[in-house]
Coordinates of C-alpha atoms in Angstrom, one line a residue:
X81 CA -13.3 -73.2 71.0
X82 CA -13.0 -73.7 67.2
X83 CA -11.9 -70.1 66.7
X84 CA -8.9 -70.3 69.1
X85 CA -6.5 -72.1 66.8
X86 CA -7.0 -69.3 64.3
X87 CA -5.7 -66.7 66.7
X88 CA -2.0 -67.4 66.2
X89 CA -2.4 -67.4 62.4
X90 CA -4.3 -64.1 62.5
X91 CA -1.6 -62.7 64.8
X92 CA 1.2 -63.8 62.5
X93 CA -0.6 -62.4 59.5
X94 CA -0.8 -59.0 61.2
X95 CA 2.8 -59.1 62.2
X96 CA 3.8 -60.0 58.6
X97 CA 1.8 -57.1 57.1
X98 CA 3.1 -54.6 59.6
X99 CA 6.7 -55.8 59.0
X100 CA 6.4 -55.7 55.2
X101 CA 4.9 -52.2 55.2
X102 CA 7.4 -50.9 57.7
X103 CA 10.1 -52.0 55.3
X104 CA 8.6 -49.9 52.5
X105 CA 10.5 -46.6 52.2
X106 CA 9.9 -43.0 51.3
X107 CA 13.3 -41.5 50.7
X108 CA 13.3 -38.8 48.0
X109 CA 16.6 -37.6 46.7
X110 CA 17.4 -33.8 46.4
X111 CA 16.7 -32.6 42.9
X112 CA 20.3 -31.4 42.7
X113 CA 21.5 -35.1 43.0
X114 CA 19.3 -36.3 40.1
X115 CA 20.8 -35.0 36.8
X116 CA 17.7 -35.3 34.7
X117 CA 17.9 -31.6 33.7
X118 CA 21.0 -32.5 31.5
X119 CA 18.4 -33.9 29.0
X120 CA 16.2 -30.8 29.0
X121 CA 14.9 -29.5 25.7
X122 CA 14.3 -25.8 25.5
X123 CA 12.3 -23.4 23.3
X124 CA 12.5 -19.7 23.6
X125 CA 11.0 -16.6 22.0
X126 CA 10.4 -13.0 23.0
X127 CA 7.7 -13.9 25.4
X128 CA 8.9 -17.0 27.3
X129 CA 11.5 -19.7 27.6
X130 CA 10.2 -23.2 28.2
X131 CA 12.3 -26.3 29.2
X132 CA 11.0 -29.8 29.6
X133 CA 12.1 -33.3 30.7
X134 CA 10.1 -36.5 30.9
X135 CA 11.5 -38.6 33.8
X136 CA 12.6 -42.2 33.5
X137 CA 11.2 -44.7 36.0
X138 CA 14.6 -44.6 37.9
X139 CA 14.7 -40.8 38.0
X140 CA 11.1 -40.6 39.1
X141 CA 11.7 -43.0 42.0
X142 CA 14.7 -40.9 43.2
X143 CA 12.9 -37.6 42.9
X144 CA 9.6 -38.7 44.6
X145 CA 10.9 -41.4 46.9
X146 CA 8.4 -44.1 45.7
X147 CA 7.9 -46.2 42.5
X148 CA 5.5 -44.2 40.4
X149 CA 6.2 -46.2 37.3
X150 CA 4.4 -49.2 38.9
X151 CA 1.2 -47.2 38.5
X152 CA 2.1 -46.0 35.0
X153 CA 2.7 -42.5 36.2
X154 CA 5.4 -40.4 34.6
X155 CA 6.3 -37.0 36.0
X156 CA 7.2 -34.3 33.5
X157 CA 9.4 -31.5 34.7
X158 CA 8.6 -28.1 33.2
X159 CA 10.3 -24.8 33.6
X160 CA 8.9 -21.5 32.3
X161 CA 10.5 -18.1 32.3
X162 CA 8.2 -15.2 31.7
X163 CA 9.9 -12.4 29.8
X164 CA 6.8 -10.1 29.6
X165 CA 4.9 -7.7 31.9
X166 CA 1.9 -10.0 31.8
X167 CA 1.1 -13.2 33.7
X168 CA 0.6 -16.6 32.0
X169 CA -1.6 -19.4 33.3
X170 CA -0.4 -23.0 32.9
X171 CA -2.8 -25.5 31.3
X172 CA -1.4 -29.0 32.1
X173 CA -4.5 -30.6 30.6
X174 CA -3.1 -29.8 27.2
X175 CA -0.1 -32.0 28.1
X176 CA -2.3 -34.8 29.3
X177 CA -6.1 -34.5 29.7
X178 CA -5.9 -37.3 32.4
X179 CA -3.0 -36.0 34.4
X180 CA -2.9 -36.7 38.1
X181 CA -3.0 -34.3 41.0
X182 CA -0.2 -34.5 43.6
X183 CA -2.5 -35.6 46.4
X184 CA -4.0 -38.2 44.1
X185 CA -0.6 -39.6 43.4
X186 CA 0.3 -39.6 47.1
X187 CA -2.9 -41.5 47.9
X188 CA -2.2 -44.1 45.2
X189 CA 1.2 -44.8 46.7
X190 CA 0.2 -44.5 50.4
X191 CA 1.5 -46.7 53.1
X192 CA -1.2 -48.7 54.9
X193 CA 0.1 -48.3 58.4
X194 CA 2.2 -45.1 58.4
X195 CA 0.1 -41.9 58.5
X196 CA 3.2 -39.8 59.2
X197 CA 5.0 -41.0 56.1
X198 CA 1.9 -40.5 54.0
X199 CA 1.7 -36.9 55.2
X200 CA 5.3 -36.3 54.4
X201 CA 4.9 -37.9 50.9
X202 CA 1.8 -35.8 50.1
X203 CA 3.6 -32.6 51.3
X204 CA 6.6 -33.5 49.1
X205 CA 4.4 -34.2 46.1
X206 CA 2.6 -30.9 46.5
X207 CA 5.9 -29.0 47.0
X208 CA 7.2 -30.5 43.7
X209 CA 4.0 -29.5 41.8
X210 CA 4.2 -27.0 38.9
X211 CA 2.7 -23.7 40.0
X212 CA -0.4 -22.6 38.0
X213 CA 0.6 -19.0 37.2
X214 CA 3.9 -17.5 35.9
X215 CA 4.1 -14.0 37.2
X216 CA 5.6 -11.2 35.0
X217 CA 9.4 -11.3 34.8
X218 CA 9.5 -14.4 36.9
X219 CA 10.3 -18.1 36.4
X220 CA 8.6 -21.2 37.8
X221 CA 9.4 -24.9 37.6
X222 CA 7.8 -28.1 38.8
X223 CA 6.3 -31.4 37.8
X224 CA 3.1 -32.6 36.1
X225 CA 2.1 -36.2 36.8
X226 CA 1.1 -37.7 33.4
X227 CA 0.3 -41.2 32.1
X228 CA 3.5 -43.0 31.2
X229 CA 5.0 -43.0 27.6
X230 CA 8.1 -45.1 27.4
X231 CA 10.6 -44.5 24.6
X232 CA 9.5 -41.0 23.4
X233 CA 7.0 -38.6 24.8
X234 CA 5.1 -35.8 23.1
X235 CA 4.9 -32.8 25.4
X236 CA 2.6 -29.8 24.8
X237 CA 3.2 -26.9 27.1
X238 CA 0.3 -24.4 26.7
X239 CA 0.3 -21.0 28.4
X240 CA -2.7 -18.7 28.4
X241 CA -1.9 -15.0 28.3
X242 CA -3.6 -11.8 27.3
X243 CA -3.3 -12.7 23.6
X244 CA -4.7 -16.2 24.0
X245 CA -3.0 -19.6 24.1
X246 CA 0.7 -20.0 23.4
X247 CA 1.7 -23.6 22.7
X248 CA 5.2 -25.1 22.7
X249 CA 5.6 -28.6 21.3
X250 CA 8.4 -31.1 22.2
X251 CA 9.2 -34.8 21.5
X252 CA 11.6 -35.9 24.2
X253 CA 13.6 -39.1 24.7
X254 CA 12.8 -41.2 27.8
X255 CA 15.6 -43.5 28.9
X256 CA 14.8 -47.1 29.7
X257 CA 13.5 -48.7 26.5
X258 CA 15.8 -50.5 24.0
X259 CA 14.3 -49.5 20.7
X260 CA 15.2 -51.0 17.4
X261 CA 16.1 -47.6 15.8
X262 CA 18.9 -47.1 18.3
X263 CA 20.9 -49.8 16.6
X264 CA 21.1 -47.9 13.3
X265 CA 23.7 -45.2 12.4
X266 CA 21.8 -43.3 9.8
X267 CA 24.8 -41.2 8.8
X268 CA 26.7 -44.3 7.8
X269 CA 24.1 -45.7 5.4
X270 CA 25.1 -43.5 2.4
X271 CA 28.3 -41.9 1.3
X272 CA 28.1 -38.1 0.5
X273 CA 28.4 -38.8 -3.2
X274 CA 25.4 -41.1 -3.1
X275 CA 23.0 -38.4 -1.8
X276 CA 20.8 -37.0 -4.6
X277 CA 18.9 -33.7 -4.4
X278 CA 15.8 -33.6 -6.5
X279 CA 13.2 -31.1 -7.6
X280 CA 9.5 -32.0 -7.5
X281 CA 9.2 -33.8 -10.9
X282 CA 12.5 -35.6 -10.4
X283 CA 11.3 -36.7 -7.0
X284 CA 8.1 -38.1 -8.5
X285 CA 10.0 -40.1 -11.1
X286 CA 12.5 -41.4 -8.5
X287 CA 9.8 -42.5 -6.1
X288 CA 8.0 -44.4 -8.9
X289 CA 11.2 -46.3 -9.6
X290 CA 11.7 -47.5 -6.1
X291 CA 11.1 -51.2 -5.3
X292 CA 7.5 -52.2 -5.3
X293 CA 7.7 -54.2 -2.1
X294 CA 9.5 -55.3 0.9
X295 CA 11.3 -58.7 0.6
X296 CA 12.6 -61.5 2.7
X297 CA 16.3 -61.3 3.9
X298 CA 17.6 -63.0 0.7
X299 CA 15.6 -60.7 -1.5
X300 CA 14.0 -63.7 -3.3
X301 CA 10.4 -63.1 -2.4
X302 CA 8.2 -60.0 -2.2
X303 CA 6.3 -59.1 0.9
X304 CA 4.1 -56.2 1.9
X305 CA 4.0 -53.3 -0.7
X306 CA 5.9 -50.1 0.0
X307 CA 2.9 -47.8 0.2
X308 CA 4.1 -44.7 1.9
X309 CA 6.8 -42.0 1.7
X310 CA 7.9 -39.6 4.4
X311 CA 9.8 -36.4 3.7
X312 CA 11.4 -34.8 6.7
X313 CA 14.4 -35.0 9.1
X314 CA 14.4 -37.3 12.1
X315 CA 13.0 -34.6 14.4
X316 CA 10.2 -33.9 12.0
X317 CA 9.4 -37.6 11.7
X318 CA 9.4 -38.2 15.5
X319 CA 7.3 -35.1 16.1
X320 CA 4.8 -36.2 13.5
X321 CA 4.5 -39.9 14.6
X322 CA 4.9 -39.6 18.3
X323 CA 2.7 -36.5 18.4
X324 CA 0.0 -38.4 16.6
X325 CA 0.1 -41.3 19.1
X326 CA 2.5 -43.8 17.5
X327 CA 5.0 -45.7 19.7
X328 CA 8.5 -46.9 18.9
X329 CA 9.2 -50.6 18.9
X330 CA 11.6 -52.5 21.1
X331 CA 14.3 -54.5 19.6
X332 CA 14.0 -58.3 19.6
X333 CA 15.2 -59.8 22.9
X334 CA 14.2 -62.6 25.3
X335 CA 12.4 -60.0 27.5
X336 CA 10.5 -58.3 24.6
X337 CA 9.6 -61.7 23.2
X338 CA 8.2 -62.8 26.6
X339 CA 6.2 -59.5 26.9
X340 CA 4.8 -60.1 23.4
X341 CA 3.7 -63.7 24.2
X342 CA 2.2 -62.5 27.5
X343 CA 0.3 -59.7 25.7
X344 CA -1.0 -62.2 23.1
X345 CA -2.1 -64.9 25.6
X346 CA -3.5 -62.6 28.4
X347 CA -4.9 -59.8 26.2
X348 CA -2.6 -57.2 27.9
X349 CA -1.6 -54.1 26.0
X350 CA 2.1 -54.0 24.9
X351 CA 2.7 -50.7 23.2
X352 CA 6.3 -51.4 22.1
X353 CA 6.2 -55.0 20.9
X354 CA 8.9 -55.9 18.4
X355 CA 8.0 -56.2 14.7
X356 CA 9.5 -58.8 12.4
X357 CA 12.2 -57.8 10.0
X358 CA 11.4 -56.9 6.4
X359 CA 14.0 -55.8 3.9
X360 CA 14.5 -53.0 1.3
X361 CA 17.8 -52.1 -0.3
X362 CA 19.1 -55.3 1.4
X363 CA 18.5 -53.8 4.8
X364 CA 16.0 -54.5 7.6
X365 CA 13.9 -51.5 8.5
X366 CA 15.7 -48.5 10.1
X367 CA 12.8 -47.9 12.4
X368 CA 9.3 -49.1 13.1
X369 CA 6.3 -47.6 14.9
X370 CA 3.0 -49.0 16.0
X371 CA -0.4 -48.2 17.5
X372 CA -1.5 -51.1 19.6
X373 CA -4.9 -52.0 20.8
X374 CA -5.5 -53.8 24.1
X375 CA -3.6 -56.9 22.8
X376 CA -0.5 -57.2 20.6
X377 CA -2.6 -59.3 18.2
X378 CA -4.3 -56.1 17.0
X379 CA -2.2 -53.1 16.0
X380 CA -1.3 -50.8 13.3
X381 CA 2.4 -50.8 12.5
X382 CA 4.7 -49.2 9.9
X383 CA 8.3 -49.7 8.9
X384 CA 10.7 -47.1 7.4
X385 CA 13.9 -47.1 5.4
X386 CA 16.0 -44.1 4.6
X387 CA 16.7 -43.5 0.9
X388 CA 19.6 -41.5 -0.6
X389 CA 17.0 -38.9 -2.0
X390 CA 16.7 -35.4 -0.7
X391 CA 13.8 -33.0 -1.4
X392 CA 14.2 -29.3 -0.5
X393 CA 17.1 -30.3 1.8
X394 CA 15.1 -32.9 3.7
X395 CA 15.6 -36.7 3.8
X396 CA 13.2 -39.0 2.0
X397 CA 12.0 -42.2 3.7
X398 CA 10.1 -45.1 2.1
X399 CA 8.0 -47.5 4.1
X400 CA 5.0 -49.7 4.5
X401 CA 2.0 -49.7 6.7
X402 CA -0.5 -52.5 7.5
X403 CA -2.8 -53.4 10.3
X404 CA -2.6 -56.6 12.3
X405 CA -6.0 -58.0 13.0
X406 CA -5.2 -61.4 14.5
X407 CA -2.7 -64.3 14.6
X408 CA -2.5 -67.6 12.8
X409 CA -0.5 -70.8 12.9
X410 CA 2.3 -71.0 10.3
X411 CA 5.5 -72.9 9.4
X412 CA 6.9 -69.8 7.6
X413 CA 8.4 -68.4 10.8
X414 CA 10.4 -69.8 13.7
X415 CA 7.7 -68.8 16.1
X416 CA 5.0 -71.0 14.5
X417 CA 2.6 -68.1 14.5
X418 CA 2.4 -64.8 12.6
X419 CA 0.0 -61.9 12.4
X420 CA -2.9 -61.8 10.0
X421 CA -3.1 -58.4 8.2
X422 CA -6.1 -56.3 7.2
X423 CA -6.3 -56.9 3.4
X424 CA -7.4 -53.3 2.7
X425 CA -4.0 -51.6 2.8
X426 CA -5.4 -48.4 1.4
X427 CA -7.6 -48.0 4.5
X428 CA -4.4 -48.3 6.7
X429 CA -2.7 -45.7 4.5
X430 CA -5.6 -43.3 5.0
X431 CA -5.6 -44.0 8.7
X432 CA -2.0 -42.7 8.9
X433 CA -2.8 -39.6 6.8
X434 CA -5.6 -38.8 9.2
X435 CA -3.3 -39.2 12.2
X436 CA -0.7 -36.8 10.9
X437 CA -3.4 -34.2 9.8
X438 CA -5.1 -34.4 13.2
X439 CA -1.7 -33.8 14.9
X440 CA -1.1 -30.8 12.6
X441 CA 2.2 -32.4 11.4
X442 CA 1.4 -32.7 7.7
X443 CA 2.3 -29.8 5.3
X444 CA 2.0 -31.5 1.9
X445 CA 0.4 -34.7 0.6
X446 CA 0.5 -36.5 -2.8
X447 CA 0.5 -39.9 -4.4
X448 CA 2.8 -41.7 -6.8
X449 CA 2.5 -45.0 -8.6
X450 CA 3.8 -48.0 -6.5
X451 CA 3.1 -51.7 -6.5
X452 CA 0.3 -51.3 -9.0
X453 CA -3.4 -52.1 -8.6
X454 CA -4.6 -55.3 -6.9
X455 CA -8.4 -55.5 -6.8
X456 CA -10.2 -57.4 -4.0
X457 CA -11.1 -60.2 -6.4
X458 CA -7.5 -60.6 -7.6
X459 CA -5.4 -59.9 -4.4
X460 CA -1.7 -60.2 -4.0
X461 CA 0.0 -61.9 -1.0
X462 CA 2.7 -61.0 1.5
X463 CA 5.4 -63.2 2.9
X464 CA 3.0 -64.6 5.5
X465 CA 0.6 -65.7 2.7
X466 CA -2.0 -63.0 3.6
X467 CA -4.0 -61.5 0.8
X468 CA -4.1 -57.8 0.2
X469 CA -5.7 -55.4 -2.2
X470 CA -4.8 -51.8 -3.1
X471 CA -5.1 -49.1 -5.7
X472 CA -1.3 -49.4 -6.0
X473 CA -0.4 -45.9 -5.0
X474 CA 2.1 -44.6 -2.5
X475 CA 1.2 -41.7 -0.2
X476 CA 3.9 -39.0 -0.1
X477 CA 3.8 -37.0 3.1
X478 CA 5.9 -34.0 3.9
X479 CA 6.1 -33.6 7.7
X480 CA 7.0 -30.8 10.0
X481 CA 7.6 -30.2 13.7
X482 CA 5.5 -27.0 13.5
X483 CA 1.7 -27.1 13.8
X484 CA 0.0 -26.8 10.5
X485 CA -3.8 -26.7 10.3
X486 CA -5.5 -29.0 7.8
X487 CA -6.7 -26.1 5.8
X488 CA -3.1 -25.2 5.1
X489 CA -2.1 -28.6 3.8
X490 CA -1.0 -28.5 0.2
X491 CA -1.1 -31.2 -2.5
X492 CA 1.3 -32.4 -5.1
X493 CA -0.3 -32.4 -8.6
X494 CA 0.6 -36.0 -9.2
X495 CA -1.5 -39.2 -8.9
X496 CA -4.7 -39.3 -6.9
X497 CA -6.7 -42.2 -5.5
X498 CA -9.6 -43.1 -7.8
X499 CA -12.3 -41.8 -5.5
X500 CA -10.6 -38.4 -5.1
X501 CA -9.4 -37.9 -8.7
X502 CA -12.5 -35.9 -9.6
X503 CA -11.5 -33.3 -6.9
X504 CA -7.9 -32.9 -8.2
X505 CA -8.3 -29.3 -9.3
X506 CA -10.1 -28.3 -6.0
X507 CA -7.3 -30.0 -3.9
X508 CA -4.3 -28.7 -5.9
X509 CA -5.7 -25.2 -6.4
X510 CA -8.3 -24.7 -3.7
X511 CA -10.7 -21.8 -4.0
X512 CA -9.5 -18.7 -2.2
X513 CA -11.8 -17.3 0.5
X514 CA -13.8 -14.3 -0.5
X515 CA -12.6 -10.9 0.7
X516 CA -15.9 -10.4 2.6
X517 CA -16.7 -7.3 0.5
X518 CA -20.4 -6.9 -0.6
X519 CA -22.0 -4.7 -3.1
X520 CA -23.4 -1.4 -1.6

């Protein structure tokens, strides 16, 4: 008898679940009605033509009929035209080692009480899948389901042919995120007569005359030291940083502030959390990038400012990098909290150099004098009152959007960190490999 009153409740629960799931829809839109290919980036040579697009959450929902972004899945559209008489095999694992299969995606988004719709969805996913082989003189297109990267996405399309792997690298814009860099018109920062082209020694002198540090908005107090320099155009910069795993930062807004607070309190990862404004040349940073851990309280982040300098035709950027290792209470900001930085700034600088070298985006490296030495027993302090110590040098990194192996990286014959100075000659003029000839 005691179980009888529960029957109506159980029945109502079943009715509710069936009703809700029946309202869920699977309605893919024809590809021709989703204009994502207008954003396609293309590379072409005498072997193949490759075009790519990373879909936004809205585009993905239209193409596949379900919300894939809710599971952090981002379809990447790839088109390959084979211009040769030989086949090429696709290697999507080079794009994302953890990419999803079509059936896996369909199962993740399955409807609980609609086998027919599940079958249709799986068939649609498989139909949209990128073929594995590009036959001679033919073209293929389709999607690879990758882990989501909002803002910018680094795409590596690798084809295996008779001469080995052929890799094509892209950094593509993904609509949806409101990044801080989008608010800056770089072309309006300097007049043409303010641009200065320099040779190598002139560049060294000019970089050593740059401000030592970031400042507050009024320029009355020094903050974090300017400990890095990038040389390269915007495309080079994006390829180097996004390709080595750095994310753009969102601009400050109620939504981004809330996501930051939630990440801090709940320990959830927020890859695009805003960074506070620091100032150089009387301007807040033109762009900021970060590498977040599982909580926004712990992340590497860097800020960049465009200078009027040019070296070998490329823009020169000055910036600072530091690592957030926690948070603390403070009255210095309007938020009552601020990040605590790792005091060893040279370690953070070296972390960035490793990133770029691993991504094969670094062509030349050097150091110039910057803020000056601050030993651990006599540290300086940033605007948040955190101590830092450093050898006082700025890393100067020439970036490229073409892959460069670490053995090909060259060095400026300028300053060197104390622990590497004894290897100066070996780094600047590396020994040439032997010809392989032996005495008879």
